[in-house]
Short mmCIF file of C-alpha atoms and ligand atoms in Angstrom, two decimals:
data_model
loop_
_atom_site.label_atom_id
_atom_site.label_comp_id
_atom_site.label_asym_id
_atom_site.label_seq_id
_atom_site.Cartn_x
_atom_site.Cartn_y
_atom_site.Cartn_z
CA MET A 1 -7.38 2.75 -31.05
CA HIS A 2 -10.21 2.12 -28.52
CA ILE A 3 -9.75 2.69 -25.00
CA THR A 4 -12.28 1.52 -22.35
CA VAL A 5 -12.49 2.89 -18.76
CA CYS A 6 -14.18 0.70 -15.89
CA LEU A 7 -13.45 2.13 -12.45
CA SER A 8 -15.39 0.52 -9.42
CA GLN A 9 -14.64 3.33 -6.81
CA GLN A 10 -13.55 6.26 -8.65
CA LYS A 11 -15.70 8.65 -10.80
CA PRO A 12 -15.05 7.45 -14.47
CA ASP A 13 -15.90 10.76 -16.24
CA PRO A 14 -12.90 12.63 -15.38
CA TRP A 15 -10.71 9.77 -16.29
CA GLN A 16 -12.63 9.33 -19.70
CA GLN A 17 -12.25 13.14 -20.31
CA GLY A 18 -8.62 13.27 -19.32
CA LEU A 19 -7.43 10.22 -21.38
CA GLN A 20 -9.42 11.51 -24.41
CA ALA A 21 -7.75 14.92 -24.06
CA ALA A 22 -4.38 13.34 -23.93
CA LEU A 23 -5.01 10.94 -26.66
CA PRO A 24 -6.95 12.65 -29.35
CA GLU A 25 -6.32 10.12 -31.85
CA ALA A 26 -8.01 7.61 -29.60
CA ASP A 27 -11.78 6.75 -28.90
CA VAL A 28 -12.06 6.78 -25.16
CA ARG A 29 -15.27 5.22 -23.57
CA ILE A 30 -16.66 4.48 -20.30
CA TRP A 31 -17.33 0.68 -20.22
CA GLN A 32 -20.95 -0.64 -20.39
CA PRO A 33 -21.92 -4.11 -20.80
CA GLY A 34 -21.94 -5.15 -24.44
CA ALA A 35 -19.50 -2.23 -25.35
CA PRO A 36 -17.30 -2.90 -28.47
CA ALA A 37 -14.02 -4.51 -27.95
CA ALA A 38 -11.25 -2.15 -26.86
CA ASP A 39 -7.39 -2.19 -27.44
CA HIS A 40 -6.58 -0.92 -23.81
CA ALA A 41 -8.39 -0.57 -20.58
CA VAL A 42 -8.01 1.70 -17.61
CA VAL A 43 -9.52 -0.04 -14.66
CA TRP A 44 -9.89 -0.40 -10.90
CA SER A 45 -11.50 -3.51 -9.47
CA PRO A 46 -13.71 -4.20 -12.69
CA PRO A 47 -16.26 -6.90 -12.46
CA GLN A 48 -15.46 -10.44 -13.97
CA ALA A 49 -18.09 -9.71 -16.76
CA PHE A 50 -15.89 -6.85 -17.95
CA PHE A 51 -12.94 -9.17 -18.62
CA ASP A 52 -15.26 -11.95 -19.96
CA GLU A 53 -16.25 -9.48 -22.59
CA GLN A 54 -12.89 -7.62 -23.32
CA THR A 55 -10.69 -10.81 -24.25
CA GLN A 56 -8.85 -9.06 -26.74
CA LEU A 57 -7.12 -6.28 -24.80
CA LYS A 58 -3.49 -5.58 -25.32
CA ALA A 59 -3.03 -3.97 -21.85
CA VAL A 60 -5.08 -3.29 -18.73
CA PHE A 61 -3.72 -0.33 -16.56
CA ASN A 62 -4.57 -0.40 -12.96
CA THR A 63 -5.27 3.03 -11.42
CA GLY A 64 -3.83 2.00 -8.12
CA ALA A 65 -0.60 0.56 -6.59
CA GLY A 66 -1.97 -2.76 -5.63
CA VAL A 67 -3.08 -5.39 -8.38
CA ASP A 68 -4.27 -8.27 -6.17
CA ALA A 69 -7.84 -7.63 -7.30
CA LEU A 70 -6.83 -7.93 -11.02
CA LEU A 71 -4.81 -11.12 -10.31
CA ALA A 72 -7.91 -12.72 -8.69
CA ALA A 73 -9.82 -12.09 -11.78
CA ARG A 74 -9.86 -14.17 -15.14
CA ILE A 75 -8.14 -12.05 -17.69
CA ALA A 76 -7.25 -13.48 -21.18
CA PRO A 77 -3.53 -14.88 -21.12
CA GLY A 78 -2.48 -12.37 -23.91
CA THR A 79 -3.39 -9.34 -21.96
CA ARG A 80 -0.73 -7.46 -20.09
CA ILE A 81 -1.44 -6.29 -16.66
CA VAL A 82 0.20 -2.99 -15.77
CA ARG A 83 0.45 -1.26 -12.35
CA LEU A 84 0.64 2.40 -11.70
CA ASP A 85 4.41 3.02 -10.55
CA ASP A 86 4.73 5.82 -8.26
CA ALA A 87 2.70 8.56 -9.96
CA GLY A 88 2.95 10.75 -6.87
CA MET A 89 2.13 7.92 -4.43
CA SER A 90 5.61 7.15 -2.89
CA VAL A 91 5.80 10.63 -1.35
CA GLN A 92 2.36 10.41 0.09
CA MET A 93 3.31 6.96 1.56
CA ALA A 94 6.57 8.33 3.01
CA GLU A 95 4.54 11.16 4.67
CA TYR A 96 1.99 8.73 6.19
CA VAL A 97 4.40 6.36 7.57
CA CYS A 98 6.91 8.88 8.98
CA HIS A 99 4.07 10.73 10.62
CA ALA A 100 2.83 7.52 12.11
CA VAL A 101 6.20 6.56 13.21
CA ILE A 102 7.11 9.91 14.63
CA ARG A 103 3.64 10.26 16.37
CA HIS A 104 4.06 7.11 18.34
CA PHE A 105 7.89 7.86 19.14
CA ARG A 106 7.47 11.16 20.33
CA GLU A 107 4.32 10.19 22.32
CA PHE A 108 2.30 13.00 20.72
CA ASP A 109 -1.10 11.24 21.58
CA ALA A 110 -0.03 11.33 25.14
CA TYR A 111 0.86 15.04 25.00
CA GLU A 112 -2.41 15.82 23.33
CA ALA A 113 -4.34 14.11 26.17
CA ASP A 114 -2.24 16.05 28.77
CA VAL A 115 -3.01 19.28 27.07
CA LYS A 116 -6.72 18.29 26.81
CA ALA A 117 -6.76 17.68 30.42
CA GLY A 118 -4.87 21.17 31.08
CA ARG A 119 -1.59 19.51 32.18
CA TRP A 120 1.75 20.81 31.26
CA SER A 121 3.78 17.75 31.44
CA TYR A 122 6.99 16.43 30.05
CA ARG A 123 7.95 12.90 29.10
CA LYS A 124 11.40 11.30 29.07
CA PRO A 125 13.00 11.58 25.75
CA ARG A 126 12.92 8.10 24.12
CA LEU A 127 16.05 6.81 22.43
CA ARG A 128 15.84 6.36 18.50
CA THR A 129 18.17 3.37 18.76
CA ASP A 130 15.39 1.70 20.86
CA PHE A 131 13.01 2.16 17.75
CA PRO A 132 14.37 0.30 15.03
CA VAL A 133 11.89 0.36 12.10
CA GLY A 134 11.40 -2.53 9.74
CA VAL A 135 9.98 -2.09 6.25
CA MET A 136 8.36 -5.37 4.64
CA GLY A 137 8.29 -5.02 0.91
CA LEU A 138 10.93 -2.87 -0.93
CA GLY A 139 9.19 -2.00 -4.07
CA VAL A 140 8.82 1.54 -5.37
CA LEU A 141 6.69 2.56 -2.17
CA GLY A 142 8.55 0.59 0.38
CA GLU A 143 11.93 1.80 -0.70
CA ARG A 144 10.76 5.34 -0.65
CA VAL A 145 9.40 4.87 2.86
CA ALA A 146 12.64 3.24 4.15
CA ARG A 147 14.78 5.89 2.66
CA ALA A 148 12.60 8.70 4.22
CA LEU A 149 12.80 7.10 7.65
CA THR A 150 16.66 7.20 7.52
CA VAL A 151 16.44 10.94 7.11
CA PHE A 152 15.07 11.11 10.75
CA ASP A 153 18.03 8.80 12.01
CA PHE A 154 15.83 5.81 12.87
CA PRO A 155 17.61 2.47 12.52
CA VAL A 156 16.04 1.15 9.49
CA HIS A 157 15.78 -2.52 8.44
CA GLY A 158 14.07 -3.73 5.07
CA TRP A 159 12.80 -7.24 4.06
CA SER A 160 12.06 -8.21 0.68
CA ARG A 161 11.52 -11.52 -1.33
CA THR A 162 14.67 -10.88 -3.55
CA ALA A 163 17.85 -9.05 -2.28
CA LYS A 164 17.79 -5.16 -2.31
CA ALA A 165 20.55 -2.77 -1.69
CA ILE A 166 19.29 0.64 -0.30
CA GLU A 167 21.70 3.10 1.40
CA GLY A 168 21.44 3.44 5.07
CA VAL A 169 18.94 0.52 5.22
CA VAL A 170 19.84 -3.03 6.36
CA CYS A 171 18.48 -5.13 3.86
CA HIS A 172 17.27 -8.80 4.42
CA SER A 173 15.90 -11.05 1.99
CA GLY A 174 14.17 -14.35 1.54
CA GLU A 175 11.68 -16.30 3.70
CA ASP A 176 14.48 -17.96 5.92
CA ARG A 177 15.56 -14.34 6.90
CA LEU A 178 12.06 -13.13 7.82
CA ASP A 179 12.24 -14.18 11.54
CA GLY A 180 15.58 -12.74 12.06
CA PHE A 181 14.44 -9.40 10.45
CA LEU A 182 11.38 -9.16 12.67
CA SER A 183 13.18 -9.94 15.82
CA GLN A 184 15.40 -6.80 15.20
CA CYS A 185 12.44 -4.28 14.73
CA ARG A 186 10.16 -2.43 17.07
CA VAL A 187 8.13 -0.67 14.59
CA LEU A 188 6.95 -2.89 11.56
CA VAL A 189 5.73 -1.09 8.40
CA ASN A 190 3.81 -3.55 5.94
CA LEU A 191 4.03 -2.55 2.40
CA LEU A 192 4.06 -6.29 0.83
CA PRO A 193 2.01 -7.11 -2.42
CA LEU A 194 -0.90 -9.23 -1.44
CA THR A 195 -0.22 -12.75 -2.86
CA PRO A 196 -1.10 -16.33 -1.56
CA GLN A 197 2.23 -16.28 0.02
CA THR A 198 1.74 -13.02 2.01
CA GLU A 199 -1.78 -13.43 2.96
CA ASN A 200 -2.05 -13.57 6.84
CA ILE A 201 1.64 -13.02 7.15
CA LEU A 202 1.12 -10.53 9.96
CA ASN A 203 -0.08 -12.98 12.64
CA ARG A 204 0.51 -13.95 16.28
CA ARG A 205 3.60 -15.73 15.56
CA THR A 206 5.34 -13.00 13.36
CA LEU A 207 4.06 -10.08 15.18
CA GLY A 208 5.14 -11.86 18.41
CA LEU A 209 8.72 -11.72 17.10
CA LEU A 210 8.88 -7.93 17.32
CA ARG A 211 10.81 -6.37 20.13
CA PRO A 212 8.61 -5.86 23.29
CA GLU A 213 6.16 -2.91 23.03
CA GLY A 214 6.34 -3.25 19.26
CA TYR A 215 4.22 -1.11 16.85
CA LEU A 216 2.37 -2.09 13.73
CA ILE A 217 1.77 0.16 10.71
CA ASN A 218 -0.28 -1.57 8.03
CA VAL A 219 -0.63 0.21 4.66
CA ALA A 220 -0.74 -2.66 2.29
CA ARG A 221 -3.79 -4.82 2.28
CA GLY A 222 -6.01 -5.71 5.20
CA ALA A 223 -5.76 -9.41 4.30
CA HIS A 224 -2.12 -9.52 5.16
CA LEU A 225 -3.17 -9.21 8.89
CA VAL A 226 -4.90 -11.69 11.02
CA GLU A 227 -7.01 -9.22 12.98
CA ASP A 228 -7.75 -11.32 16.24
CA ASP A 229 -4.04 -11.96 16.64
CA LEU A 230 -3.26 -8.22 16.58
CA LEU A 231 -5.97 -7.63 19.40
CA VAL A 232 -4.44 -10.45 21.37
CA LEU A 233 -0.95 -9.07 21.19
CA LEU A 234 -2.33 -5.41 22.04
CA ASP A 235 -4.23 -6.85 25.06
CA SER A 236 -0.97 -8.82 26.42
CA GLY A 237 0.93 -5.55 25.98
CA HIS A 238 3.46 -7.31 23.61
CA LEU A 239 2.49 -4.68 21.03
CA ALA A 240 1.99 -1.03 22.18
CA GLY A 241 -0.21 -0.02 19.27
CA ALA A 242 -1.16 0.03 15.53
CA THR A 243 -1.86 2.45 12.85
CA LEU A 244 -3.98 0.78 10.12
CA ASP A 245 -5.12 2.07 6.68
CA VAL A 246 -6.41 -1.01 5.21
CA PHE A 247 -8.80 -3.72 6.31
CA ARG A 248 -10.21 -6.98 5.43
CA THR A 249 -13.52 -5.49 4.76
CA GLU A 250 -13.64 -1.73 3.58
CA PRO A 251 -15.21 0.39 4.67
CA LEU A 252 -14.43 -0.79 8.08
CA PRO A 253 -17.85 -2.08 9.33
CA ALA A 254 -19.63 -0.25 12.00
CA GLY A 255 -19.04 -1.96 15.35
CA HIS A 256 -15.61 -3.52 14.32
CA GLY A 257 -13.41 -3.66 17.23
CA PHE A 258 -10.63 -1.53 15.60
CA TRP A 259 -12.88 1.51 15.52
CA ASN A 260 -12.68 2.62 19.20
CA HIS A 261 -9.44 0.54 20.35
CA PRO A 262 -7.45 2.91 22.48
CA LYS A 263 -4.43 1.56 21.00
CA ILE A 264 -5.33 1.55 17.22
CA THR A 265 -5.44 4.46 15.01
CA VAL A 266 -7.77 3.83 11.84
CA THR A 267 -7.52 5.93 8.80
CA PRO A 268 -9.90 4.99 5.52
CA HIS A 269 -7.39 3.54 2.99
CA THR A 270 -5.93 7.02 2.28
CA SER A 271 -2.29 6.79 2.92
CA ALA A 272 -1.49 7.18 -0.80
CA ARG A 273 -4.18 8.28 -2.95
CA THR A 274 -4.24 8.05 -6.68
CA LEU A 275 -3.60 11.46 -8.33
CA ARG A 276 -5.61 11.63 -11.43
CA GLU A 277 -3.56 13.81 -13.60
CA GLU A 278 -0.12 12.31 -12.99
CA SER A 279 -1.76 8.73 -13.38
CA ILE A 280 -3.27 9.60 -16.64
CA ALA A 281 -0.04 11.10 -17.93
CA GLN A 282 1.82 7.87 -16.87
CA ILE A 283 -0.75 5.64 -18.47
CA VAL A 284 -0.85 7.53 -21.72
CA ARG A 285 2.91 7.31 -22.10
CA LYS A 286 2.61 3.69 -21.60
CA ILE A 287 -0.12 3.11 -24.07
CA ARG A 288 1.87 5.06 -26.70
CA ALA A 289 4.95 2.66 -25.70
CA VAL A 290 2.85 -0.55 -26.07
CA GLU A 291 1.53 0.72 -29.36
CA ARG A 292 5.23 1.20 -30.58
CA GLY A 293 6.29 -2.19 -29.20
CA GLU A 294 8.47 -0.74 -26.60
CA PRO A 295 8.95 -2.08 -23.14
CA ILE A 296 7.19 -0.40 -20.26
CA ALA A 297 7.77 -0.39 -16.56
CA GLY A 298 5.40 -1.77 -14.10
CA GLU A 299 4.16 -4.69 -15.90
CA VAL A 300 2.92 -7.42 -13.50
CA ASP A 301 4.42 -10.86 -13.56
CA ARG A 302 1.27 -12.96 -13.02
CA GLN A 303 3.22 -15.91 -11.58
CA ARG A 304 5.12 -13.90 -9.01
CA GLY A 305 1.65 -12.11 -8.15
CA TYR A 306 2.89 -8.50 -8.56
C1 OXD B 1 -3.99 0.51 -3.60
C2 OXD B 1 -4.26 2.00 -3.81
O1 OXD B 1 -3.43 -0.24 -4.44
O2 OXD B 1 -5.03 2.83 -2.97
O3 OXD B 1 -4.27 0.29 -2.39
O4 OXD B 1 -3.71 2.49 -4.84
#
């Protein structure tokens, strides 16, 4: 069995070594143009030239959560596309989002500024019931985030394409329920997959439906958000702030208006990092299952887009 590794933003050597150690029966190599045909590939955002050559792959395993870059590529129809499911990411995402929600709700930025200015000051406690949080996208990551938020007693709503049931979360589904969902939320967390249907879904109209002094947390993809619309809503005061981990262009270009905006917190696409060891173990289990002809979790539906 031949396995090829083609990673655009991660160092390929530790992946090659880890996969080779876990699959001694296989020949695992880092891809180079003109490399021999492989049975399986482990990739992150590979160039189109990779898929143009590797047309016989049984499966391609993505080393991240979002598969939008793969779905934008031309991949042989017989190749299965497999996403990483969880592999230590959902707990990181829950940490990140709960931190952002609580930091905003408890006004920790304002306390920090007061302390820096040498002021011992109290703020009036805010009511949790005034901060309903909505989670868009209830896949593995979204569900974990929604559940984690319920632990802090926030009212939590969830929205997904197909109906879901999560204890303690008011679940809404379908496009016709989107506006009703948004109008009940003050804090909005985006965890949707990026598809032609969800691109630009965070815009002046939809974000304008949030309760006054709304707050946006985008941890999915930069292309979900119409950046200028966010700035307009922050300037008008309809939105109180935003925490953004993902951007249309990454790294966020120098001089971009988000860098020093007083109401925006920027992090460098780090909300849920790929954990190499756990990911390799998961991918190896799935390669073995594919070889035995068994079903695997995380297979992407190309039509649906995730
Ligand atoms: C992603 C990731 O898909 O970081 O964004 O895994």
